[in-house]
Amino acid sequence: VQLQASGGGLVQAGGSLRLSCAAPGRTSNRFAWFRQAPGKEREFVATIAWSGRNTKYGDSVKGRFTISRDNAKNTVYLQMNSLKPEDTAVYVCAASTYAYNSDWGLASGYNYWGQGTQVTVSS
């Protein structure tokens, strides 16, 4: 599974960005976004099942970010609103071919990872 993330950039605090992750072919059961800021551990952002249902969000982004998918385009999106400087990070998309996982918020539940896209939020 090859994942290609795009859509990052520089935005002012309070602004919005939409990230995209293209995954050619229907080979995964679930997709997720993680992020990593310099000097910090990788952080779970959001996950969504292939069906488009069963979403989960990290506490720091709840109510501001929305994950969605377009199965016809095999693309997963992360709409980020009300961005804060602390959202600055490299955002990475991940995919899982596992049928089950006790916690889809853990990185260990994903066996394919794309390259990152930089998101910078200025104050």
PDB file of C-alpha atoms in Angstrom:
ATOM      1  CA  VAL A   1       0.000   0.000   0.000  1.00  0.00           C
ATOM      2  CA  GLN A   2       1.477   3.299  -1.062  1.00  0.00           C
ATOM      3  CA  LEU A   3       0.202   6.374   0.704  1.00  0.00           C
ATOM      4  CA  GLN A   4       0.700   9.904  -0.554  1.00  0.00           C
ATOM      5  CA  ALA A   5      -0.112  12.783   1.766  1.00  0.00           C
ATOM      6  CA  SER A   6      -0.517  16.355   0.580  1.00  0.00           C
ATOM      7  CA  GLY A   7      -2.110  19.647   1.531  1.00  0.00           C
ATOM      8  CA  GLY A   8       0.219  20.922   4.220  1.00  0.00           C
ATOM      9  CA  GLY A   9       1.413  24.487   4.379  1.00  0.00           C
ATOM     10  CA  LEU A  10       1.694  27.657   6.403  1.00  0.00           C
ATOM     11  CA  VAL A  11      -1.463  29.135   7.912  1.00  0.00           C
ATOM     12  CA  GLN A  12      -2.262  31.706  10.572  1.00  0.00           C
ATOM     13  CA  ALA A  13      -3.801  30.726  13.867  1.00  0.00           C
ATOM     14  CA  GLY A  14      -7.543  30.343  13.495  1.00  0.00           C
ATOM     15  CA  GLY A  15      -7.245  29.322   9.885  1.00  0.00           C
ATOM     16  CA  SER A  16      -8.004  26.051   8.129  1.00  0.00           C
ATOM     17  CA  LEU A  17      -6.242  23.460   6.015  1.00  0.00           C
ATOM     18  CA  ARG A  18      -7.340  20.212   4.400  1.00  0.00           C
ATOM     19  CA  LEU A  19      -4.901  17.340   4.141  1.00  0.00           C
ATOM     20  CA  SER A  20      -5.338  14.527   1.653  1.00  0.00           C
ATOM     21  CA  CYS A  21      -3.964  11.004   1.650  1.00  0.00           C
ATOM     22  CA  ALA A  22      -4.278   8.993  -1.539  1.00  0.00           C
ATOM     23  CA  ALA A  23      -4.160   5.223  -1.237  1.00  0.00           C
ATOM     24  CA  PRO A  24      -4.386   3.530  -4.644  1.00  0.00           C
ATOM     25  CA  GLY A  25      -6.548   0.438  -4.512  1.00  0.00           C
ATOM     26  CA  ARG A  26      -8.853  -0.883  -1.843  1.00  0.00           C
ATOM     27  CA  THR A  27      -6.396  -2.794   0.300  1.00  0.00           C
ATOM     28  CA  SER A  28      -6.834  -1.391   3.791  1.00  0.00           C
ATOM     29  CA  ASN A  29      -9.548  -1.581   6.390  1.00  0.00           C
ATOM     30  CA  ARG A  30      -8.738   1.618   8.197  1.00  0.00           C
ATOM     31  CA  PHE A  31      -6.812   4.839   7.771  1.00  0.00           C
ATOM     32  CA  ALA A  32      -5.459   7.307  10.266  1.00  0.00           C
ATOM     33  CA  TRP A  33      -3.536  10.519  10.676  1.00  0.00           C
ATOM     34  CA  PHE A  34      -0.725  10.934  13.176  1.00  0.00           C
ATOM     35  CA  ARG A  35       1.496  13.946  13.736  1.00  0.00           C
ATOM     36  CA  GLN A  36       4.906  14.614  15.174  1.00  0.00           C
ATOM     37  CA  ALA A  37       6.324  17.941  16.265  1.00  0.00           C
ATOM     38  CA  PRO A  38      10.064  18.520  16.777  1.00  0.00           C
ATOM     39  CA  GLY A  39      11.207  17.070  20.071  1.00  0.00           C
ATOM     40  CA  LYS A  40       7.860  15.435  20.766  1.00  0.00           C
ATOM     41  CA  GLU A  41       6.501  11.933  20.466  1.00  0.00           C
ATOM     42  CA  ARG A  42       4.233  10.906  17.622  1.00  0.00           C
ATOM     43  CA  GLU A  43       0.641  11.784  18.443  1.00  0.00           C
ATOM     44  CA  PHE A  44      -2.577  10.185  17.260  1.00  0.00           C
ATOM     45  CA  VAL A  45      -4.867  12.618  15.435  1.00  0.00           C
ATOM     46  CA  ALA A  46      -7.790  10.736  13.896  1.00  0.00           C
ATOM     47  CA  THR A  47      -8.849   7.446  12.358  1.00  0.00           C
ATOM     48  CA  ILE A  48     -11.655   6.234  10.110  1.00  0.00           C
ATOM     49  CA  ALA A  49     -12.827   2.850   8.896  1.00  0.00           C
ATOM     50  CA  TRP A  50     -13.146   1.992   5.198  1.00  0.00           C
ATOM     51  CA  SER A  51     -16.905   2.203   5.597  1.00  0.00           C
ATOM     52  CA  GLY A  52     -16.562   5.839   6.591  1.00  0.00           C
ATOM     53  CA  ARG A  53     -18.063   5.117   9.968  1.00  0.00           C
ATOM     54  CA  ASN A  54     -16.376   4.447  13.277  1.00  0.00           C
ATOM     55  CA  THR A  55     -14.216   7.517  13.609  1.00  0.00           C
ATOM     56  CA  LYS A  56     -12.036   8.430  16.569  1.00  0.00           C
ATOM     57  CA  TYR A  57     -10.133  11.591  17.407  1.00  0.00           C
ATOM     58  CA  GLY A  58      -7.289  12.576  19.653  1.00  0.00           C
ATOM     59  CA  ASP A  59      -8.326  14.733  22.589  1.00  0.00           C
ATOM     60  CA  SER A  60      -6.349  17.744  21.394  1.00  0.00           C
ATOM     61  CA  VAL A  61      -8.196  17.958  18.060  1.00  0.00           C
ATOM     62  CA  LYS A  62     -11.742  16.963  18.978  1.00  0.00           C
ATOM     63  CA  GLY A  63     -14.272  19.464  17.719  1.00  0.00           C
ATOM     64  CA  ARG A  64     -11.760  21.128  15.389  1.00  0.00           C
ATOM     65  CA  PHE A  65     -10.623  18.386  13.007  1.00  0.00           C
ATOM     66  CA  THR A  66     -12.763  16.095  10.869  1.00  0.00           C
ATOM     67  CA  ILE A  67     -11.591  12.939   9.126  1.00  0.00           C
ATOM     68  CA  SER A  68     -13.482  11.688   6.096  1.00  0.00           C
ATOM     69  CA  ARG A  69     -12.941   9.511   3.051  1.00  0.00           C
ATOM     70  CA  ASP A  70     -13.978   9.283  -0.565  1.00  0.00           C
ATOM     71  CA  ASN A  71     -13.964   5.624  -1.524  1.00  0.00           C
ATOM     72  CA  ALA A  72     -14.408   6.393  -5.201  1.00  0.00           C
ATOM     73  CA  LYS A  73     -11.134   8.306  -5.107  1.00  0.00           C
ATOM     74  CA  ASN A  74      -9.460   6.070  -2.507  1.00  0.00           C
ATOM     75  CA  THR A  75      -8.601   9.216  -0.609  1.00  0.00           C
ATOM     76  CA  VAL A  76      -8.783  10.131   3.057  1.00  0.00           C
ATOM     77  CA  TYR A  77      -9.088  13.740   4.146  1.00  0.00           C
ATOM     78  CA  LEU A  78      -8.334  15.632   7.322  1.00  0.00           C
ATOM     79  CA  GLN A  79     -10.164  18.931   7.555  1.00  0.00           C
ATOM     80  CA  MET A  80      -8.435  21.086  10.144  1.00  0.00           C
ATOM     81  CA  ASN A  81     -10.243  24.154  11.444  1.00  0.00           C
ATOM     82  CA  SER A  82      -9.456  26.663  14.170  1.00  0.00           C
ATOM     83  CA  LEU A  83      -5.797  25.812  13.891  1.00  0.00           C
ATOM     84  CA  LYS A  84      -3.485  26.640  16.763  1.00  0.00           C
ATOM     85  CA  PRO A  85       0.305  27.093  16.856  1.00  0.00           C
ATOM     86  CA  GLU A  86       0.503  23.848  18.833  1.00  0.00           C
ATOM     87  CA  ASP A  87      -0.923  22.023  15.806  1.00  0.00           C
ATOM     88  CA  THR A  88       2.382  22.657  14.029  1.00  0.00           C
ATOM     89  CA  ALA A  89       3.843  19.271  13.110  1.00  0.00           C
ATOM     90  CA  VAL A  90       4.567  16.838  10.328  1.00  0.00           C
ATOM     91  CA  TYR A  91       1.310  15.024   9.598  1.00  0.00           C
ATOM     92  CA  VAL A  92       1.560  11.447   8.426  1.00  0.00           C
ATOM     93  CA  CYS A  93      -1.152   9.177   7.080  1.00  0.00           C
ATOM     94  CA  ALA A  94      -1.247   5.488   7.935  1.00  0.00           C
ATOM     95  CA  ALA A  95      -3.222   2.464   6.810  1.00  0.00           C
ATOM     96  CA  SER A  96      -4.089  -0.824   8.408  1.00  0.00           C
ATOM     97  CA  THR A  97      -4.852  -4.181   6.851  1.00  0.00           C
ATOM     98  CA  TYR A  98      -5.565  -5.682  10.254  1.00  0.00           C
ATOM     99  CA  ALA A  99      -9.131  -6.791  10.768  1.00  0.00           C
ATOM    100  CA  TYR A 100      -9.138  -6.006  14.449  1.00  0.00           C
ATOM    101  CA  ASN A 101      -7.295  -3.837  16.926  1.00  0.00           C
ATOM    102  CA  SER A 102      -8.135  -3.098  20.524  1.00  0.00           C
ATOM    103  CA  ASP A 103      -7.230   0.562  20.131  1.00  0.00           C
ATOM    104  CA  TRP A 104      -7.101   2.212  16.703  1.00  0.00           C
ATOM    105  CA  GLY A 105      -5.434   5.223  18.316  1.00  0.00           C
ATOM    106  CA  LEU A 106      -2.157   3.339  18.650  1.00  0.00           C
ATOM    107  CA  ALA A 107       0.482   3.460  15.933  1.00  0.00           C
ATOM    108  CA  SER A 108       1.064  -0.267  16.301  1.00  0.00           C
ATOM    109  CA  GLY A 109      -2.311  -0.869  14.707  1.00  0.00           C
ATOM    110  CA  TYR A 110      -1.114   0.411  11.327  1.00  0.00           C
ATOM    111  CA  ASN A 111       1.217  -1.446   9.018  1.00  0.00           C
ATOM    112  CA  TYR A 112       1.593   1.069   6.198  1.00  0.00           C
ATOM    113  CA  TRP A 113       2.855   4.619   6.512  1.00  0.00           C
ATOM    114  CA  GLY A 114       3.096   7.443   4.023  1.00  0.00           C
ATOM    115  CA  GLN A 115       5.495  10.331   3.870  1.00  0.00           C
ATOM    116  CA  GLY A 116       4.659  13.360   5.962  1.00  0.00           C
ATOM    117  CA  THR A 117       3.353  16.749   5.051  1.00  0.00           C
ATOM    118  CA  GLN A 118       4.393  19.792   7.071  1.00  0.00           C
ATOM    119  CA  VAL A 119       1.748  21.936   8.729  1.00  0.00           C
ATOM    120  CA  THR A 120       2.921  25.191  10.271  1.00  0.00           C
ATOM    121  CA  VAL A 121       0.558  27.446  12.203  1.00  0.00           C
ATOM    122  CA  SER A 122       1.803  30.932  12.952  1.00  0.00           C
ATOM    123  CA  SER A 123       0.585  32.947  15.916  1.00  0.00           C
TER     124      SER A 123
END
